[in-house]
PDB file of C-alpha atoms in Angstrom:
ATOM      1  CA  UNK A   1      84.371 -40.443 -24.030  1.00  0.00           C
ATOM      2  CA  UNK A   2      86.309 -38.551 -21.335  1.00  0.00           C
ATOM      3  CA  UNK A   3      89.587 -39.622 -22.941  1.00  0.00           C
ATOM      4  CA  UNK A   4      88.382 -38.161 -26.233  1.00  0.00           C
ATOM      5  CA  UNK A   5      87.546 -34.885 -24.472  1.00  0.00           C
ATOM      6  CA  UNK A   6      91.041 -34.674 -23.020  1.00  0.00           C
ATOM      7  CA  UNK A   7      92.687 -35.401 -26.355  1.00  0.00           C
ATOM      8  CA  UNK A   8      90.614 -32.762 -28.172  1.00  0.00           C
ATOM      9  CA  UNK A   9      91.264 -30.185 -25.403  1.00  0.00           C
ATOM     10  CA  UNK A  10      95.043 -30.294 -25.768  1.00  0.00           C
ATOM     11  CA  UNK A  11      97.285 -29.065 -28.565  1.00  0.00           C
ATOM     12  CA  UNK A  12      98.109 -31.409 -31.402  1.00  0.00           C
ATOM     13  CA  UNK A  13     101.637 -32.166 -30.192  1.00  0.00           C
ATOM     14  CA  UNK A  14     100.465 -32.989 -26.634  1.00  0.00           C
ATOM     15  CA  UNK A  15      97.518 -35.042 -27.902  1.00  0.00           C
ATOM     16  CA  UNK A  16      99.915 -37.295 -29.835  1.00  0.00           C
ATOM     17  CA  UNK A  17     101.821 -38.071 -26.623  1.00  0.00           C
ATOM     18  CA  UNK A  18      98.673 -39.400 -24.891  1.00  0.00           C
ATOM     19  CA  UNK A  19      97.093 -40.978 -27.959  1.00  0.00           C
ATOM     20  CA  UNK A  20      97.924 -44.593 -26.948  1.00  0.00           C
ATOM     21  CA  UNK A  21      96.920 -44.256 -23.270  1.00  0.00           C
ATOM     22  CA  UNK A  22      93.911 -46.514 -22.769  1.00  0.00           C
ATOM     23  CA  UNK A  23      91.903 -44.699 -20.072  1.00  0.00           C
ATOM     24  CA  UNK A  24      91.226 -41.111 -19.035  1.00  0.00           C
ATOM     25  CA  UNK A  25      92.659 -41.508 -15.514  1.00  0.00           C
ATOM     26  CA  UNK A  26      96.126 -42.467 -16.753  1.00  0.00           C
ATOM     27  CA  UNK A  27      96.061 -39.705 -19.389  1.00  0.00           C
ATOM     28  CA  UNK A  28      95.174 -37.122 -16.760  1.00  0.00           C
ATOM     29  CA  UNK A  29      97.895 -38.283 -14.371  1.00  0.00           C
ATOM     30  CA  UNK A  30     100.423 -38.176 -17.186  1.00  0.00           C
ATOM     31  CA  UNK A  31      99.522 -34.572 -18.000  1.00  0.00           C
ATOM     32  CA  UNK A  32      99.568 -33.609 -14.324  1.00  0.00           C
ATOM     33  CA  UNK A  33     103.076 -34.965 -13.803  1.00  0.00           C
ATOM     34  CA  UNK A  34     104.405 -33.081 -16.826  1.00  0.00           C
ATOM     35  CA  UNK A  35     102.675 -29.712 -16.522  1.00  0.00           C
ATOM     36  CA  UNK A  36     101.568 -29.102 -12.922  1.00  0.00           C
ATOM     37  CA  UNK A  37     104.925 -27.725 -11.699  1.00  0.00           C
ATOM     38  CA  UNK A  38     104.664 -24.192 -10.379  1.00  0.00           C
ATOM     39  CA  UNK A  39     106.847 -21.501 -11.926  1.00  0.00           C
ATOM     40  CA  UNK A  40     108.740 -19.729  -9.145  1.00  0.00           C
ATOM     41  CA  UNK A  41     109.721 -16.893 -11.492  1.00  0.00           C
ATOM     42  CA  UNK A  42     106.115 -16.248 -12.429  1.00  0.00           C
ATOM     43  CA  UNK A  43     105.131 -16.300  -8.760  1.00  0.00           C
ATOM     44  CA  UNK A  44     107.758 -13.684  -7.977  1.00  0.00           C
ATOM     45  CA  UNK A  45     106.560 -11.502 -10.867  1.00  0.00           C
ATOM     46  CA  UNK A  46     102.937 -11.683  -9.697  1.00  0.00           C
ATOM     47  CA  UNK A  47     103.879 -10.793  -6.127  1.00  0.00           C
ATOM     48  CA  UNK A  48     105.926  -7.836  -7.330  1.00  0.00           C
ATOM     49  CA  UNK A  49     103.096  -6.631  -9.575  1.00  0.00           C
ATOM     50  CA  UNK A  50     100.596  -6.909  -6.729  1.00  0.00           C
ATOM     51  CA  UNK A  51     102.632  -4.683  -4.413  1.00  0.00           C
ATOM     52  CA  UNK A  52     103.310  -2.104  -7.133  1.00  0.00           C
ATOM     53  CA  UNK A  53      99.816  -1.974  -8.622  1.00  0.00           C
ATOM     54  CA  UNK A  54      97.805   1.193  -7.878  1.00  0.00           C
ATOM     55  CA  UNK A  55      94.391   2.432  -8.966  1.00  0.00           C
ATOM     56  CA  UNK A  56      95.682   5.503 -10.808  1.00  0.00           C
ATOM     57  CA  UNK A  57      93.109   6.654 -13.380  1.00  0.00           C
ATOM     58  CA  UNK A  58      91.098   3.424 -13.257  1.00  0.00           C
ATOM     59  CA  UNK A  59      87.649   3.257 -11.720  1.00  0.00           C
ATOM     60  CA  UNK A  60      87.149   0.978  -8.726  1.00  0.00           C
ATOM     61  CA  UNK A  61      85.582  -1.838 -10.751  1.00  0.00           C
ATOM     62  CA  UNK A  62      88.440  -2.119 -13.289  1.00  0.00           C
ATOM     63  CA  UNK A  63      91.044  -1.747 -10.542  1.00  0.00           C
ATOM     64  CA  UNK A  64      89.478  -4.576  -8.526  1.00  0.00           C
ATOM     65  CA  UNK A  65      89.134  -6.796 -11.613  1.00  0.00           C
ATOM     66  CA  UNK A  66      92.826  -6.534 -12.479  1.00  0.00           C
ATOM     67  CA  UNK A  67      93.768  -7.275  -8.880  1.00  0.00           C
ATOM     68  CA  UNK A  68      91.528 -10.349  -8.787  1.00  0.00           C
ATOM     69  CA  UNK A  69      93.098 -11.720 -11.972  1.00  0.00           C
ATOM     70  CA  UNK A  70      96.515 -11.631 -10.324  1.00  0.00           C
ATOM     71  CA  UNK A  71      95.175 -13.124  -7.076  1.00  0.00           C
ATOM     72  CA  UNK A  72      93.520 -16.024  -8.914  1.00  0.00           C
ATOM     73  CA  UNK A  73      96.673 -16.775 -10.882  1.00  0.00           C
ATOM     74  CA  UNK A  74      98.797 -16.684  -7.725  1.00  0.00           C
ATOM     75  CA  UNK A  75      96.341 -18.970  -5.928  1.00  0.00           C
ATOM     76  CA  UNK A  76      96.510 -21.386  -8.832  1.00  0.00           C
ATOM     77  CA  UNK A  77     100.268 -21.648  -8.348  1.00  0.00           C
ATOM     78  CA  UNK A  78     100.125 -21.705  -4.540  1.00  0.00           C
ATOM     79  CA  UNK A  79      96.769 -23.077  -3.371  1.00  0.00           C
ATOM     80  CA  UNK A  80      95.914 -23.284   0.301  1.00  0.00           C
ATOM     81  CA  UNK A  81      96.463 -26.848   1.547  1.00  0.00           C
ATOM     82  CA  UNK A  82      93.611 -28.839   3.025  1.00  0.00           C
ATOM     83  CA  UNK A  83      93.703 -31.390   5.796  1.00  0.00           C
ATOM     84  CA  UNK A  84      93.730 -34.962   4.507  1.00  0.00           C
ATOM     85  CA  UNK A  85      94.031 -36.687   7.884  1.00  0.00           C
ATOM     86  CA  UNK A  86      91.656 -39.526   8.685  1.00  0.00           C
ATOM     87  CA  UNK A  87      90.657 -37.678  11.817  1.00  0.00           C
ATOM     88  CA  UNK A  88      90.235 -33.990  10.964  1.00  0.00           C
ATOM     89  CA  UNK A  89      92.404 -31.748  13.117  1.00  0.00           C
ATOM     90  CA  UNK A  90      90.783 -29.285  15.486  1.00  0.00           C
ATOM     91  CA  UNK A  91      93.563 -26.675  15.700  1.00  0.00           C
ATOM     92  CA  UNK A  92      92.035 -24.424  13.040  1.00  0.00           C
ATOM     93  CA  UNK A  93      95.337 -23.807  11.247  1.00  0.00           C
ATOM     94  CA  UNK A  94      93.840 -24.065   7.757  1.00  0.00           C
ATOM     95  CA  UNK A  95      91.050 -21.651   8.682  1.00  0.00           C
ATOM     96  CA  UNK A  96      93.598 -19.171  10.024  1.00  0.00           C
ATOM     97  CA  UNK A  97      95.631 -19.398   6.804  1.00  0.00           C
ATOM     98  CA  UNK A  98      92.524 -18.668   4.730  1.00  0.00           C
ATOM     99  CA  UNK A  99      91.618 -15.729   6.986  1.00  0.00           C
ATOM    100  CA  UNK A 100      95.119 -14.237   6.729  1.00  0.00           C
ATOM    101  CA  UNK A 101      95.104 -14.532   2.945  1.00  0.00           C
ATOM    102  CA  UNK A 102      91.699 -12.865   2.777  1.00  0.00           C
ATOM    103  CA  UNK A 103      92.978 -10.036   4.978  1.00  0.00           C
ATOM    104  CA  UNK A 104      95.986  -9.627   2.690  1.00  0.00           C
ATOM    105  CA  UNK A 105      93.622  -9.204  -0.241  1.00  0.00           C
ATOM    106  CA  UNK A 106      91.610  -6.524   1.570  1.00  0.00           C
ATOM    107  CA  UNK A 107      94.728  -4.640   2.698  1.00  0.00           C
ATOM    108  CA  UNK A 108      96.249  -4.741  -0.771  1.00  0.00           C
ATOM    109  CA  UNK A 109      93.007  -3.533  -2.330  1.00  0.00           C
ATOM    110  CA  UNK A 110      92.620  -0.623   0.095  1.00  0.00           C
ATOM    111  CA  UNK A 111      96.263   0.492  -0.045  1.00  0.00           C
ATOM    112  CA  UNK A 112      96.137   0.797  -3.827  1.00  0.00           C
ATOM    113  CA  UNK A 113      93.134   3.131  -3.857  1.00  0.00           C
ATOM    114  CA  UNK A 114      93.547   6.853  -4.538  1.00  0.00           C
ATOM    115  CA  UNK A 115      93.425   9.464  -1.788  1.00  0.00           C
ATOM    116  CA  UNK A 116      89.814  10.409  -2.516  1.00  0.00           C
ATOM    117  CA  UNK A 117      88.813   7.113  -0.845  1.00  0.00           C
ATOM    118  CA  UNK A 118      90.835   7.861   2.313  1.00  0.00           C
ATOM    119  CA  UNK A 119      87.690   8.048   4.454  1.00  0.00           C
ATOM    120  CA  UNK A 120      86.415   4.653   3.290  1.00  0.00           C
ATOM    121  CA  UNK A 121      89.849   3.079   3.691  1.00  0.00           C
ATOM    122  CA  UNK A 122      90.179   4.209   7.306  1.00  0.00           C
ATOM    123  CA  UNK A 123      86.631   3.101   8.165  1.00  0.00           C
ATOM    124  CA  UNK A 124      87.059  -0.369   6.650  1.00  0.00           C
ATOM    125  CA  UNK A 125      90.450  -0.994   8.238  1.00  0.00           C
ATOM    126  CA  UNK A 126      89.060  -0.035  11.659  1.00  0.00           C
ATOM    127  CA  UNK A 127      86.365  -2.720  11.433  1.00  0.00           C
ATOM    128  CA  UNK A 128      86.760  -5.711  13.716  1.00  0.00           C
ATOM    129  CA  UNK A 129      86.691  -8.291  12.281  1.00  0.00           C
ATOM    130  CA  UNK A 130      87.974  -7.041   8.933  1.00  0.00           C
ATOM    131  CA  UNK A 131      85.382  -7.697   6.185  1.00  0.00           C
ATOM    132  CA  UNK A 132      86.176 -10.002   3.273  1.00  0.00           C
ATOM    133  CA  UNK A 133      87.316  -8.648  -0.065  1.00  0.00           C
ATOM    134  CA  UNK A 134      83.850  -8.725  -1.650  1.00  0.00           C
ATOM    135  CA  UNK A 135      82.328  -6.686   1.202  1.00  0.00           C
ATOM    136  CA  UNK A 136      85.219  -4.184   1.097  1.00  0.00           C
ATOM    137  CA  UNK A 137      84.741  -3.748  -2.645  1.00  0.00           C
ATOM    138  CA  UNK A 138      81.005  -3.178  -2.136  1.00  0.00           C
ATOM    139  CA  UNK A 139      81.632  -0.416   0.437  1.00  0.00           C
ATOM    140  CA  UNK A 140      84.156   1.390  -1.763  1.00  0.00           C
ATOM    141  CA  UNK A 141      82.030   1.178  -4.896  1.00  0.00           C
ATOM    142  CA  UNK A 142      79.137   2.744  -2.966  1.00  0.00           C
ATOM    143  CA  UNK A 143      81.290   5.748  -2.091  1.00  0.00           C
ATOM    144  CA  UNK A 144      82.405   6.074  -5.728  1.00  0.00           C
ATOM    145  CA  UNK A 145      78.785   6.135  -6.891  1.00  0.00           C
ATOM    146  CA  UNK A 146      77.929   8.729  -4.271  1.00  0.00           C
ATOM    147  CA  UNK A 147      80.814  10.975  -5.369  1.00  0.00           C
ATOM    148  CA  UNK A 148      79.841  10.590  -9.024  1.00  0.00           C
ATOM    149  CA  UNK A 149      76.250  11.586  -8.254  1.00  0.00           C
ATOM    150  CA  UNK A 150      77.424  14.679  -6.351  1.00  0.00           C
ATOM    151  CA  UNK A 151      79.648  15.746  -9.248  1.00  0.00           C
ATOM    152  CA  UNK A 152      76.841  15.153 -11.731  1.00  0.00           C
ATOM    153  CA  UNK A 153      74.485  17.361  -9.704  1.00  0.00           C
ATOM    154  CA  UNK A 154      77.033  20.187  -9.337  1.00  0.00           C
ATOM    155  CA  UNK A 155      78.187  20.464 -12.965  1.00  0.00           C
ATOM    156  CA  UNK A 156      74.799  21.445 -14.515  1.00  0.00           C
ATOM    157  CA  UNK A 157      74.207  24.174 -11.907  1.00  0.00           C
ATOM    158  CA  UNK A 158      77.691  25.558 -12.490  1.00  0.00           C
ATOM    159  CA  UNK A 159      77.093  25.564 -16.218  1.00  0.00           C
ATOM    160  CA  UNK A 160      73.786  27.402 -15.834  1.00  0.00           C
ATOM    161  CA  UNK A 161      75.377  30.092 -13.646  1.00  0.00           C
ATOM    162  CA  UNK A 162      78.080  30.651 -16.231  1.00  0.00           C
ATOM    163  CA  UNK A 163      75.399  30.981 -18.907  1.00  0.00           C
ATOM    164  CA  UNK A 164      73.519  33.554 -16.827  1.00  0.00           C
ATOM    165  CA  UNK A 165      76.712  35.566 -16.319  1.00  0.00           C
ATOM    166  CA  UNK A 166      77.447  35.521 -20.039  1.00  0.00           C
ATOM    167  CA  UNK A 167      73.914  36.692 -20.830  1.00  0.00           C
ATOM    168  CA  UNK A 168      74.245  39.510 -18.324  1.00  0.00           C
ATOM    169  CA  UNK A 169      77.500  40.674 -19.921  1.00  0.00           C
ATOM    170  CA  UNK A 170      75.922  40.580 -23.369  1.00  0.00           C
ATOM    171  CA  UNK A 171      72.942  42.545 -22.066  1.00  0.00           C
ATOM    172  CA  UNK A 172      75.200  45.281 -20.663  1.00  0.00           C
ATOM    173  CA  UNK A 173      77.173  45.456 -23.907  1.00  0.00           C
ATOM    174  CA  UNK A 174      73.936  45.753 -25.867  1.00  0.00           C
ATOM    175  CA  UNK A 175      72.836  48.651 -23.658  1.00  0.00           C
ATOM    176  CA  UNK A 176      76.106  50.448 -24.258  1.00  0.00           C
ATOM    177  CA  UNK A 177      75.822  49.927 -28.006  1.00  0.00           C
ATOM    178  CA  UNK A 178      72.240  51.195 -28.030  1.00  0.00           C
ATOM    179  CA  UNK A 179      73.364  54.501 -26.453  1.00  0.00           C
ATOM    180  CA  UNK A 180      76.191  56.040 -28.515  1.00  0.00           C
ATOM    181  CA  UNK A 181      78.844  57.721 -26.471  1.00  0.00           C
ATOM    182  CA  UNK A 182      78.045  55.853 -23.223  1.00  0.00           C
ATOM    183  CA  UNK A 183      80.497  53.402 -21.715  1.00  0.00           C
ATOM    184  CA  UNK A 184      81.458  52.629 -18.102  1.00  0.00           C
ATOM    185  CA  UNK A 185      84.984  53.967 -18.653  1.00  0.00           C
ATOM    186  CA  UNK A 186      83.911  57.139 -20.518  1.00  0.00           C
ATOM    187  CA  UNK A 187      82.618  60.407 -19.157  1.00  0.00           C
ATOM    188  CA  UNK A 188      79.877  62.674 -20.316  1.00  0.00           C
ATOM    189  CA  UNK A 189      82.219  64.982 -22.245  1.00  0.00           C
ATOM    190  CA  UNK A 190      83.399  62.171 -24.484  1.00  0.00           C
ATOM    191  CA  UNK A 191      79.808  61.171 -25.048  1.00  0.00           C
ATOM    192  CA  UNK A 192      78.881  64.680 -26.121  1.00  0.00           C
ATOM    193  CA  UNK A 193      81.889  64.902 -28.465  1.00  0.00           C
ATOM    194  CA  UNK A 194      80.844  61.612 -30.050  1.00  0.00           C
ATOM    195  CA  UNK A 195      77.352  63.027 -30.521  1.00  0.00           C
ATOM    196  CA  UNK A 196      78.839  66.039 -32.340  1.00  0.00           C
ATOM    197  CA  UNK A 197      80.593  63.710 -34.790  1.00  0.00           C
ATOM    198  CA  UNK A 198      84.074  63.783 -33.290  1.00  0.00           C
ATOM    199  CA  UNK A 199      84.364  60.061 -33.585  1.00  0.00           C
ATOM    200  CA  UNK A 200      83.841  60.051 -37.393  1.00  0.00           C
ATOM    201  CA  UNK A 201      86.945  59.366 -39.503  1.00  0.00           C
ATOM    202  CA  UNK A 202      87.160  59.652 -43.285  1.00  0.00           C
ATOM    203  CA  UNK A 203      88.521  56.486 -44.897  1.00  0.00           C
ATOM    204  CA  UNK A 204      89.795  58.520 -47.904  1.00  0.00           C
ATOM    205  CA  UNK A 205      91.862  61.334 -46.378  1.00  0.00           C
ATOM    206  CA  UNK A 206      92.107  60.080 -42.805  1.00  0.00           C
ATOM    207  CA  UNK A 207      90.770  63.297 -41.245  1.00  0.00           C
ATOM    208  CA  UNK A 208      88.072  63.453 -38.586  1.00  0.00           C
ATOM    209  CA  UNK A 209      84.652  65.118 -38.292  1.00  0.00           C
ATOM    210  CA  UNK A 210      83.450  63.804 -41.661  1.00  0.00           C
ATOM    211  CA  UNK A 211      83.097  60.589 -43.671  1.00  0.00           C
ATOM    212  CA  UNK A 212      84.110  59.558 -47.190  1.00  0.00           C
ATOM    213  CA  UNK A 213      80.622  60.464 -48.453  1.00  0.00           C
ATOM    214  CA  UNK A 214      81.198  64.165 -47.669  1.00  0.00           C
ATOM    215  CA  UNK A 215      84.950  64.330 -48.229  1.00  0.00           C
ATOM    216  CA  UNK A 216      85.809  67.529 -50.144  1.00  0.00           C
ATOM    217  CA  UNK A 217      89.192  66.151 -51.209  1.00  0.00           C
ATOM    218  CA  UNK A 218      87.509  63.230 -52.995  1.00  0.00           C
ATOM    219  CA  UNK A 219      84.365  64.896 -54.311  1.00  0.00           C
ATOM    220  CA  UNK A 220      85.624  68.502 -54.704  1.00  0.00           C
ATOM    221  CA  UNK A 221      85.022  71.701 -52.782  1.00  0.00           C
ATOM    222  CA  UNK A 222      81.689  73.495 -53.142  1.00  0.00           C
ATOM    223  CA  UNK A 223      81.665  77.033 -54.700  1.00  0.00           C
ATOM    224  CA  UNK A 224      80.773  78.678 -51.437  1.00  0.00           C
ATOM    225  CA  UNK A 225      83.773  77.028 -49.791  1.00  0.00           C
ATOM    226  CA  UNK A 226      86.084  78.323 -52.547  1.00  0.00           C
ATOM    227  CA  UNK A 227      84.730  81.891 -52.329  1.00  0.00           C
ATOM    228  CA  UNK A 228      85.116  81.767 -48.586  1.00  0.00           C
ATOM    229  CA  UNK A 229      88.662  80.469 -48.888  1.00  0.00           C
ATOM    230  CA  UNK A 230      89.431  83.164 -51.550  1.00  0.00           C
ATOM    231  CA  UNK A 231      88.083  85.964 -49.347  1.00  0.00           C
ATOM    232  CA  UNK A 232      90.035  84.639 -46.403  1.00  0.00           C
ATOM    233  CA  UNK A 233      93.152  84.597 -48.629  1.00  0.00           C
ATOM    234  CA  UNK A 234      92.596  88.225 -49.794  1.00  0.00           C
ATOM    235  CA  UNK A 235      92.086  89.345 -46.233  1.00  0.00           C
ATOM    236  CA  UNK A 236      95.295  87.664 -45.210  1.00  0.00           C
ATOM    237  CA  UNK A 237      97.194  89.335 -48.113  1.00  0.00           C
ATOM    238  CA  UNK A 238      95.776  92.796 -47.284  1.00  0.00           C
ATOM    239  CA  UNK A 239      96.717  92.327 -43.634  1.00  0.00           C
ATOM    240  CA  UNK A 240     100.245  91.337 -44.595  1.00  0.00           C
ATOM    241  CA  UNK A 241     100.581  94.413 -46.870  1.00  0.00           C
ATOM    242  CA  UNK A 242      99.354  96.730 -44.152  1.00  0.00           C
ATOM    243  CA  UNK A 243     101.798  95.271 -41.734  1.00  0.00           C
ATOM    244  CA  UNK A 244     104.602  95.734 -44.213  1.00  0.00           C
ATOM    245  CA  UNK A 245     103.723  99.431 -44.892  1.00  0.00           C
ATOM    246  CA  UNK A 246     103.518 100.127 -41.199  1.00  0.00           C
ATOM    247  CA  UNK A 247     106.916  98.616 -40.679  1.00  0.00           C
ATOM    248  CA  UNK A 248     108.605 100.667 -43.502  1.00  0.00           C
ATOM    249  CA  UNK A 249     110.403 103.999 -42.481  1.00  0.00           C
TER     250      UNK A 249
END
């Protein structure tokens, strides 16, 4: 049954090469000899990626997840050895190796964080002993949540203050519009001239002090205006004649 599992878990070409092996132990050893060699080029690529990788625009959770994927792959290629002696050694070398690797993980994780986590980074690196990677991640993610909650509480209040300011501006503009001729940059004289109609412009002739509804050029001059203009013209002609007679020898 185990041999059948192994055969169905491999690709078709590899399964054919172990088809005639009689037991699962021999099939597994055969596969281990052929495919368990570590790739030194891949190891070098992972190490380079680890030292170049930074948080950037990622949140702490995604940043940590991508780091852990690279750590797990590197550990698969280069696992920590274990003591296989009949009498277990008491020097603690294996434990020290595991501790150093765990510290490397913590240091790499902290160094890749953005500057907004500078306070947490300094606090964690000053701890003695240095916490493991899971504890370091927990401390940093707590600070991220705290910063997010502070930002979330500040943004609504800022938005409400901006809304109040906008409403105040609209209220002032409405007051100015309700009182013709009044504006912060205008004086009383301009307001009085506007009240007299000085701000009216005819859209037909372009002149001021009247509108298109009362434009004489469009609708014609009234009789009284013509008589007045005629009398003013006669007066001007009589004055010119008198001036001319006075000037003659």
